[in-house]
Tab-separated table of C-alpha atoms and ligand atoms in Angstrom:
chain	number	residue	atom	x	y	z
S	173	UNK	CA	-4.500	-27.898	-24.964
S	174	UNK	CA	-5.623	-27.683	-21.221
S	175	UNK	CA	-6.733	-24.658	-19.854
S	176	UNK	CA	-4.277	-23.045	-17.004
S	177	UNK	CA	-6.538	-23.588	-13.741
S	178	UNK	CA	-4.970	-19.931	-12.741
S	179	UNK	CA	-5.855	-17.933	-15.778
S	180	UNK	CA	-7.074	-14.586	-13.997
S	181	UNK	CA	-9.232	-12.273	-16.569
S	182	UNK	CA	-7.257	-8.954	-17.150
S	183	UNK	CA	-3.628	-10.770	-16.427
S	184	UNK	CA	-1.799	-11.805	-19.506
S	185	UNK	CA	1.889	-11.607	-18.124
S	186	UNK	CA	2.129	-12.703	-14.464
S	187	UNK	CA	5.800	-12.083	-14.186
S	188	UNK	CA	5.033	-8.147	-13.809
S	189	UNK	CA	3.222	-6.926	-10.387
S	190	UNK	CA	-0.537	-8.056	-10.397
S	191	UNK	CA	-3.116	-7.420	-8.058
S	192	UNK	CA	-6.197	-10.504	-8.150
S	193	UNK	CA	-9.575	-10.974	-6.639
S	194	UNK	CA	-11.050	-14.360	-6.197
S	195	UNK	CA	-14.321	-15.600	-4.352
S	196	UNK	CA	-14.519	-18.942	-3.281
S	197	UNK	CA	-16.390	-21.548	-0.517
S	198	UNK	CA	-20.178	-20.744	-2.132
S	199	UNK	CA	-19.212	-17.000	-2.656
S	200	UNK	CA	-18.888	-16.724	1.875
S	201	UNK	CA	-15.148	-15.775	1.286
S	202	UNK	CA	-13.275	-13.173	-1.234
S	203	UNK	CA	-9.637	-13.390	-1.169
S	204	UNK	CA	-6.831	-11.038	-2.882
S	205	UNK	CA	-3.094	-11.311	-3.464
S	206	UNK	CA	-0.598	-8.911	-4.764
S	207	UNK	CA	2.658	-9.280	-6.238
S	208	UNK	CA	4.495	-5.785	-5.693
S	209	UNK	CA	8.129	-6.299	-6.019
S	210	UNK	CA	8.936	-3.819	-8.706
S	211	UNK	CA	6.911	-1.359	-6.486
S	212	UNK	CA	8.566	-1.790	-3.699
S	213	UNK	CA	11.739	-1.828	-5.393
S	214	UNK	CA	10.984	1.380	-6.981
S	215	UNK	CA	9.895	3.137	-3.357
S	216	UNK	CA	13.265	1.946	-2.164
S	217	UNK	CA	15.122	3.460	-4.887
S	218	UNK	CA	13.338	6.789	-4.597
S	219	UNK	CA	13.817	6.968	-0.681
S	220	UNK	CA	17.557	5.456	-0.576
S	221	UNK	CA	15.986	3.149	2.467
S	222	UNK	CA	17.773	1.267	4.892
S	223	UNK	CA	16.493	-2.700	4.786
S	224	UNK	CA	14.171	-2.265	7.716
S	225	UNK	CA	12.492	0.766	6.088
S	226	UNK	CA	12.074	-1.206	2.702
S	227	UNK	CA	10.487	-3.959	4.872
S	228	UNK	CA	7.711	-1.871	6.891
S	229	UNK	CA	7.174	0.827	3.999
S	230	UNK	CA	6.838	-2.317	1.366
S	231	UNK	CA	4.250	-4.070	3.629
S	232	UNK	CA	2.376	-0.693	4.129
S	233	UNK	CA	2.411	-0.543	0.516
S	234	UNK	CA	1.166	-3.750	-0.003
S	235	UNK	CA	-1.310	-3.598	2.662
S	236	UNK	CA	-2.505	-0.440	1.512
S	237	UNK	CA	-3.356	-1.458	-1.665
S	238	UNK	CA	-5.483	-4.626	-0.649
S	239	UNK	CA	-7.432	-3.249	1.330
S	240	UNK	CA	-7.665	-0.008	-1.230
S	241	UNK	CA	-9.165	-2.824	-3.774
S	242	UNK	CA	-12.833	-2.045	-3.694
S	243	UNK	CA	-12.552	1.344	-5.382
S	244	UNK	CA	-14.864	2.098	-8.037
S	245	UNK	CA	-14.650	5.740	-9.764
S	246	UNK	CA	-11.391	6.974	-11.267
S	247	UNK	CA	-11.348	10.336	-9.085
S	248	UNK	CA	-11.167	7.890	-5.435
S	249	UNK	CA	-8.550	7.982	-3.530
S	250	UNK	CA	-6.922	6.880	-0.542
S	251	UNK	CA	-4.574	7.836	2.198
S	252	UNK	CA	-2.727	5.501	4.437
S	253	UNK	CA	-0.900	6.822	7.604
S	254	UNK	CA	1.230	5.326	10.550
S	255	UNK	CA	2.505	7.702	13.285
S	256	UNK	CA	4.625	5.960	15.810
S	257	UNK	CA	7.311	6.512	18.500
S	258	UNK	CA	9.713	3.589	16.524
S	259	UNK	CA	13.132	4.843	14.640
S	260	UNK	CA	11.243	4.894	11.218
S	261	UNK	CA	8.698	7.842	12.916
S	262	UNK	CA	5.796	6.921	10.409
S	263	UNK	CA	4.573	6.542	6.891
S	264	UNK	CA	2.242	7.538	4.621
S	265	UNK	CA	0.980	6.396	1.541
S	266	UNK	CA	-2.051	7.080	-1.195
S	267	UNK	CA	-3.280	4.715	-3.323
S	268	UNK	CA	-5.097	6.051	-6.336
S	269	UNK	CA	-7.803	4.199	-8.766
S	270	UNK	CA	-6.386	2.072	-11.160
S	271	UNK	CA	-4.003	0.292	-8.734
S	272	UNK	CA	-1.095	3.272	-8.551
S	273	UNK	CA	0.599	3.509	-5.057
S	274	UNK	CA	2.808	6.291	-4.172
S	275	UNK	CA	4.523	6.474	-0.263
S	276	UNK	CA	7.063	7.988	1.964
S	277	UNK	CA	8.485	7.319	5.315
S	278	UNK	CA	9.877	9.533	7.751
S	279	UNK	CA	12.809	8.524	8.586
S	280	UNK	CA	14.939	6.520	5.358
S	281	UNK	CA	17.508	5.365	7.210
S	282	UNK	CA	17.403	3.378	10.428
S	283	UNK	CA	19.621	0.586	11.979
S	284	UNK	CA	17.478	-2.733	11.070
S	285	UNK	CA	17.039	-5.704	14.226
S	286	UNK	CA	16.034	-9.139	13.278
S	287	UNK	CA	13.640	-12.112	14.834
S	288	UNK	CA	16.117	-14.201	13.577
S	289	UNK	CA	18.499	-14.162	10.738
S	290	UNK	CA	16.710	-13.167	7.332
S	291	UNK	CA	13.643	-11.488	9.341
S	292	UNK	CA	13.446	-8.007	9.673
S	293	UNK	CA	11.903	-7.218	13.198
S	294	UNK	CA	9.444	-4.612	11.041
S	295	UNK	CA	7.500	-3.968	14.630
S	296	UNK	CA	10.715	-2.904	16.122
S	297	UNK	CA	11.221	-0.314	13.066
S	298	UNK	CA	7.600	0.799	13.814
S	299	UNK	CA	6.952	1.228	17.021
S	300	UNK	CA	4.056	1.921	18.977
S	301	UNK	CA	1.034	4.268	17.228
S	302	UNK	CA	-1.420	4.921	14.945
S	303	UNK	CA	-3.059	3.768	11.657
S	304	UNK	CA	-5.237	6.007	9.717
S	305	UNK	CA	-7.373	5.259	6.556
S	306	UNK	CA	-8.624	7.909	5.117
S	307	UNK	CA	-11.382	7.226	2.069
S	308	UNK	CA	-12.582	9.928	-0.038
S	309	UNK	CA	-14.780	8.270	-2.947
S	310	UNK	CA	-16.415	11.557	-3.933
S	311	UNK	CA	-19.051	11.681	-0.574
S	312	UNK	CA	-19.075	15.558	1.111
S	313	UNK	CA	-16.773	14.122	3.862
S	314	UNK	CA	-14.249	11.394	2.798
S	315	UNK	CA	-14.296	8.411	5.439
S	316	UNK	CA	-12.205	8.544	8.315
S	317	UNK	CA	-10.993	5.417	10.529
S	318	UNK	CA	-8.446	4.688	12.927
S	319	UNK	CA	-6.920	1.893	15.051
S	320	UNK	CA	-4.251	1.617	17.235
S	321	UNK	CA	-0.814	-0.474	16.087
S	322	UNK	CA	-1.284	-4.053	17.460
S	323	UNK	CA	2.213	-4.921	17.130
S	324	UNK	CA	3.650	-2.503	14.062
S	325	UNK	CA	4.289	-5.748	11.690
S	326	UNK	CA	2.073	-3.889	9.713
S	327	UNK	CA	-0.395	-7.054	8.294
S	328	UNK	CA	-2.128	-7.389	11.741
S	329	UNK	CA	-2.264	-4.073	12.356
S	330	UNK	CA	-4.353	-4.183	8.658
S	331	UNK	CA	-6.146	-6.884	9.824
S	332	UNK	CA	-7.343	-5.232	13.477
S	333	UNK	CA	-8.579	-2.275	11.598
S	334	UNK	CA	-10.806	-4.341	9.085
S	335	UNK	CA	-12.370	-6.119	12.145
S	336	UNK	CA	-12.754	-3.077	14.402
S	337	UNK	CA	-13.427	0.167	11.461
S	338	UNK	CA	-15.178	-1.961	9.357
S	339	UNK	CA	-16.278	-4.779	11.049
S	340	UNK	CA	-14.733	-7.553	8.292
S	341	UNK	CA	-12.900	-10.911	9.723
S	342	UNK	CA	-9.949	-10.323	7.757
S	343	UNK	CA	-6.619	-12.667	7.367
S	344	UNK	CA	-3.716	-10.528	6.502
S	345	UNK	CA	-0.269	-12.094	5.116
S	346	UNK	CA	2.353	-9.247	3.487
S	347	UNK	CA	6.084	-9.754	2.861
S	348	UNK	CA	9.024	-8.122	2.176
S	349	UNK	CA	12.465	-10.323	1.548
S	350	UNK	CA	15.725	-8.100	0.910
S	351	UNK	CA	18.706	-9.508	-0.003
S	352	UNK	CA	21.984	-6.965	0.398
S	353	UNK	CA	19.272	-3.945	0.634
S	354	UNK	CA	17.504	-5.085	-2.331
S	355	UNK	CA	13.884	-6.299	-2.728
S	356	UNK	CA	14.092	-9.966	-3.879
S	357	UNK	CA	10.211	-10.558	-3.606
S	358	UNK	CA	7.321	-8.406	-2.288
S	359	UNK	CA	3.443	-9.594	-2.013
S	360	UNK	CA	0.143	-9.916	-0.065
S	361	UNK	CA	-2.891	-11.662	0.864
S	362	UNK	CA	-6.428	-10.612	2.001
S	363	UNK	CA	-8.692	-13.343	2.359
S	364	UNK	CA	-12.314	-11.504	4.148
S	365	UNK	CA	-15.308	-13.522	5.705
S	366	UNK	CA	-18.406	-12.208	4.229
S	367	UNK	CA	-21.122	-12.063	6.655
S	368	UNK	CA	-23.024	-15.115	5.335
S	369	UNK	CA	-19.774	-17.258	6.491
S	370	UNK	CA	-20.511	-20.382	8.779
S	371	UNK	CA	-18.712	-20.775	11.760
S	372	UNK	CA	-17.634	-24.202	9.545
S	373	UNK	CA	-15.689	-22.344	6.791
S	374	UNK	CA	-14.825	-19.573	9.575
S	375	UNK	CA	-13.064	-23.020	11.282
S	376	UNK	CA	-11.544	-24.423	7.535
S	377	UNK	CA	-9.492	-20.910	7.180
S	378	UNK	CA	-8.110	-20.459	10.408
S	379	UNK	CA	-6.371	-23.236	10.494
S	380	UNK	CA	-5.131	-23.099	7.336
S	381	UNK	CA	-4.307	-19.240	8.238
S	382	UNK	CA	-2.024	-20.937	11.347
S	383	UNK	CA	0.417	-22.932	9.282
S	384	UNK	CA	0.507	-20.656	6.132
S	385	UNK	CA	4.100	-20.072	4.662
S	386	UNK	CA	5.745	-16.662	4.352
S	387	UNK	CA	4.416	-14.897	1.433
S	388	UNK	CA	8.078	-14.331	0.375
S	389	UNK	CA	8.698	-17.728	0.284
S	390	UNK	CA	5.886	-18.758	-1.880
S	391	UNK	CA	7.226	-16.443	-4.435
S	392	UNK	CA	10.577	-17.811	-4.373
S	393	UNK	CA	9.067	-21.179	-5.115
S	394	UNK	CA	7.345	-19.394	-8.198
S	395	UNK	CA	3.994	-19.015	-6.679
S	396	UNK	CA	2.349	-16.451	-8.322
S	397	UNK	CA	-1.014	-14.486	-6.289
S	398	UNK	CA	-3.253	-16.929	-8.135
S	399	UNK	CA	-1.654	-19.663	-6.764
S	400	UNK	CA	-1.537	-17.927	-3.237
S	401	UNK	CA	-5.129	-17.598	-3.116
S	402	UNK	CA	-5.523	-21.401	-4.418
S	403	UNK	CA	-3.307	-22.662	-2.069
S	404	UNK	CA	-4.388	-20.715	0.982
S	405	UNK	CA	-8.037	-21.454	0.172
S	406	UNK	CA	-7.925	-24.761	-0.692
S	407	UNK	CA	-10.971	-24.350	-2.640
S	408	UNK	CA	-11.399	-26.987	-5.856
S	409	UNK	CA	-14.377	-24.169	-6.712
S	410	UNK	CA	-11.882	-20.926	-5.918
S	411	UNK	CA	-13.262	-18.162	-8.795
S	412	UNK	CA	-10.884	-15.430	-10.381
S	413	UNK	CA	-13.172	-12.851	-10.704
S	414	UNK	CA	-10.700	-10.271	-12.357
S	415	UNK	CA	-7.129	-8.753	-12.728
S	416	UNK	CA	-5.145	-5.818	-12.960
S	417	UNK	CA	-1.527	-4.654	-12.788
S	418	UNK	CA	-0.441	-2.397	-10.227
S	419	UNK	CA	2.492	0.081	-10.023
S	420	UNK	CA	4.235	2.755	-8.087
S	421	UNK	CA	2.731	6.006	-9.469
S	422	UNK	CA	3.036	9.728	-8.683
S	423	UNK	CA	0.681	12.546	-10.250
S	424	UNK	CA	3.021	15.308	-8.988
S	425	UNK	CA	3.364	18.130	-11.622
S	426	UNK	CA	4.696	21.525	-11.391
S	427	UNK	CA	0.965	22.752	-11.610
S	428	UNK	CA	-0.020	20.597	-8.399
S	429	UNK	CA	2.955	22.412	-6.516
S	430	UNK	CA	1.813	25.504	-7.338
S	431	UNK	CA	-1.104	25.271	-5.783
S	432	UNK	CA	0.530	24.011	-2.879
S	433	UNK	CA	2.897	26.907	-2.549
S	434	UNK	CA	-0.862	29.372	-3.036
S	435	UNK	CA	-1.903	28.023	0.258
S	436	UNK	CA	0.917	29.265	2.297
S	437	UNK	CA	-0.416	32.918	1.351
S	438	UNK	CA	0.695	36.072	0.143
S	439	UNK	CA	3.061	37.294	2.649
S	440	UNK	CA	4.790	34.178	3.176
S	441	UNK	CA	5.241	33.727	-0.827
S	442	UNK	CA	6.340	37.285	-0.701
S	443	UNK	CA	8.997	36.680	1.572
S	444	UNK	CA	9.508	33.744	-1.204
S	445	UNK	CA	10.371	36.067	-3.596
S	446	UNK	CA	13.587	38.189	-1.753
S	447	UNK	CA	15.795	35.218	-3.296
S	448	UNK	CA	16.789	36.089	-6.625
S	449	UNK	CA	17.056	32.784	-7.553
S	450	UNK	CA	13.809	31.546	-6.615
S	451	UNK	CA	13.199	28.331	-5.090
S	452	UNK	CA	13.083	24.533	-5.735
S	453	UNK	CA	10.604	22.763	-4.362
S	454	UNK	CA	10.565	18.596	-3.916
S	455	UNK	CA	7.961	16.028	-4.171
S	456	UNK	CA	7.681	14.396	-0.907
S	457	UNK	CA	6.249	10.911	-2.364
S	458	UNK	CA	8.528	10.415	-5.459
S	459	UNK	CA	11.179	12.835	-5.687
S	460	UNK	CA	10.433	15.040	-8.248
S	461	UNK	CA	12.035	18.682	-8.372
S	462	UNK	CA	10.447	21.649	-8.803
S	463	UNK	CA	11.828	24.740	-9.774
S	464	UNK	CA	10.081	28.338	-9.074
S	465	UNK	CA	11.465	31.714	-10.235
S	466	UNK	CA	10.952	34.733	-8.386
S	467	UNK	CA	8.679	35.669	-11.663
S	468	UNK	CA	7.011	32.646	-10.998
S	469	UNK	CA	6.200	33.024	-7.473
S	470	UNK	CA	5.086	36.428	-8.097
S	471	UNK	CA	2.514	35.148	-10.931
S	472	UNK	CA	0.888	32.904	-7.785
S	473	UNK	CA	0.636	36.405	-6.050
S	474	UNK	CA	-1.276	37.880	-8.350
S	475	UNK	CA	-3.496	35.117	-9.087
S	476	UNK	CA	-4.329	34.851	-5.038
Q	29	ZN	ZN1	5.648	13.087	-7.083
């Protein structure tokens, strides 16, 4: 039997969301492509987001999470965040090790304006503002960088902060296709120019970066990130280097809100406790309710 020519270590079933990292062109380029429908699927169930929202807060995901790739210890994390003047008001989004992406937007529902019919206008949705990255991969001060939004479409904006925070020539593709408000297909590419690139194979990519398809559509045609990376590189020698599956994950527990509600302080928790009831508190990222009694809040008192 032949061997499959995109067999990626670590990926057994390629129909579920799949993050891979390749090297190719003498080991001058690294690339990486996502699958994340089901994620972003999942975000736009939890949010109940209008089709423009699921486009810009399913790129941010996806962006996110490429460029979160290089983590190595199971305590990093990372924190995405847009803030900008455009209906949707801003994201945010962490990406933990191990691949799991939790996210929120501000604003769920907003009317949705198209390039053309089928294409979200996702910099219309966004606006003009900020992106911050925020590492923290257990240093004394996590690493902080931030860019202005080039146009809000959300993959150059990825792509301006690579070149300007951390000085990487970056090519950024992400997609989002809905079909009647659901996500049909969601994915990503990062292809980087490692510093030993010549301006040869720095000419070779950029031209094949200027007529590459839609992400989106590539899926639809069954193209799985494997293939993205082979067909973008164009690389006989293109190397999977490894695999992973990646999800839509929150860590929230009842525990984690408590400590949340400590740091308001006693004599706001005190006023807490005048309802008899108690009170319900509400994961921002996946939904998650929380319930406190007045006993309970009066426990956190104590322990202050
Ligand atoms: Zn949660």
């Amino acid at each position: 039997m032949a061997t499959d020519p995109y067999k990626v270590p670590g990926i057994e079933d390629t129909s579920i969301d799949h993050i891979v990292k390749a090297e190719a062109y003498d080991g001058k380029v690294r690339a990486m492509a996502v699958s994340t429908t089901a994620m972003c699927a999942e975000a736009q169930k939890i949010h109940n987001t209008s089709t423009a929202v699921t486009c810009a807060l399913g790129r941010f995901m996806t962006g996110s999470l490429l460029i979160s790739s290089d983590m190595k210890n199971e305590t990093d994390t990372q924190t995405t965040i847009i803030k900008s003047d455009g209906p949707i008001g801003g994201m945010t989004c962490v990406c933990d090790f191990g691949y799991k992406v939790r996210a929120f937007p501000v604003n769920s529902v907003i009317d949705t304006e198209y390039h053309h019919p089928g294409k979200v206008n996702v910099g219309a949705a966004v606006g003009q503002g900020m992106l911050t990255v925020i590492r923290d991969i257990g240093l004394k001060e996590p690493y902080v960088g931030s860019v202005e939004l080039i146009s809000g479409e959300i993959a150059e904006d990825f792509a301006y902060y690579l070149a300007k925070s951390e000085q990487t020539k970056s090519v950024v593709a992400l997609g989002v296709l809905c079909e009647n408000g659901e996500v049909k297909h969601a994915g990503g590419l990062m292809v980087q120019l490692l510093p030993s690139a010549d301006d040869k194979t720095i000419d070779i990519l950029e031209q094949r970066a200027a007529g590459f398809p839609d992400i989106t559509f590539l899926m639809s045609e069954g193209f799985t990130p494997a293939k993205i990376i082979d067909l973008f590189l164009g690389d006989p020698e293109v190397r999977y280097l490894s695999g992973s599956p990646v999800s839509f994950s929150c860590p929230c527990s009842k525990e984690k809100m408590s400590r949340g509600l400590i740091t308001l302080g006693k004599e706001e928790l005190t006023q807490l406790t005048d309802d008899p009831d108690g009170i319900s508190t509400e994961c921002q990222f996946c939904g998650s309710k929380y319930h406190f009694t007045k006993e309970d809040i009066e426990d956190l008192i104590k322990s202050i």
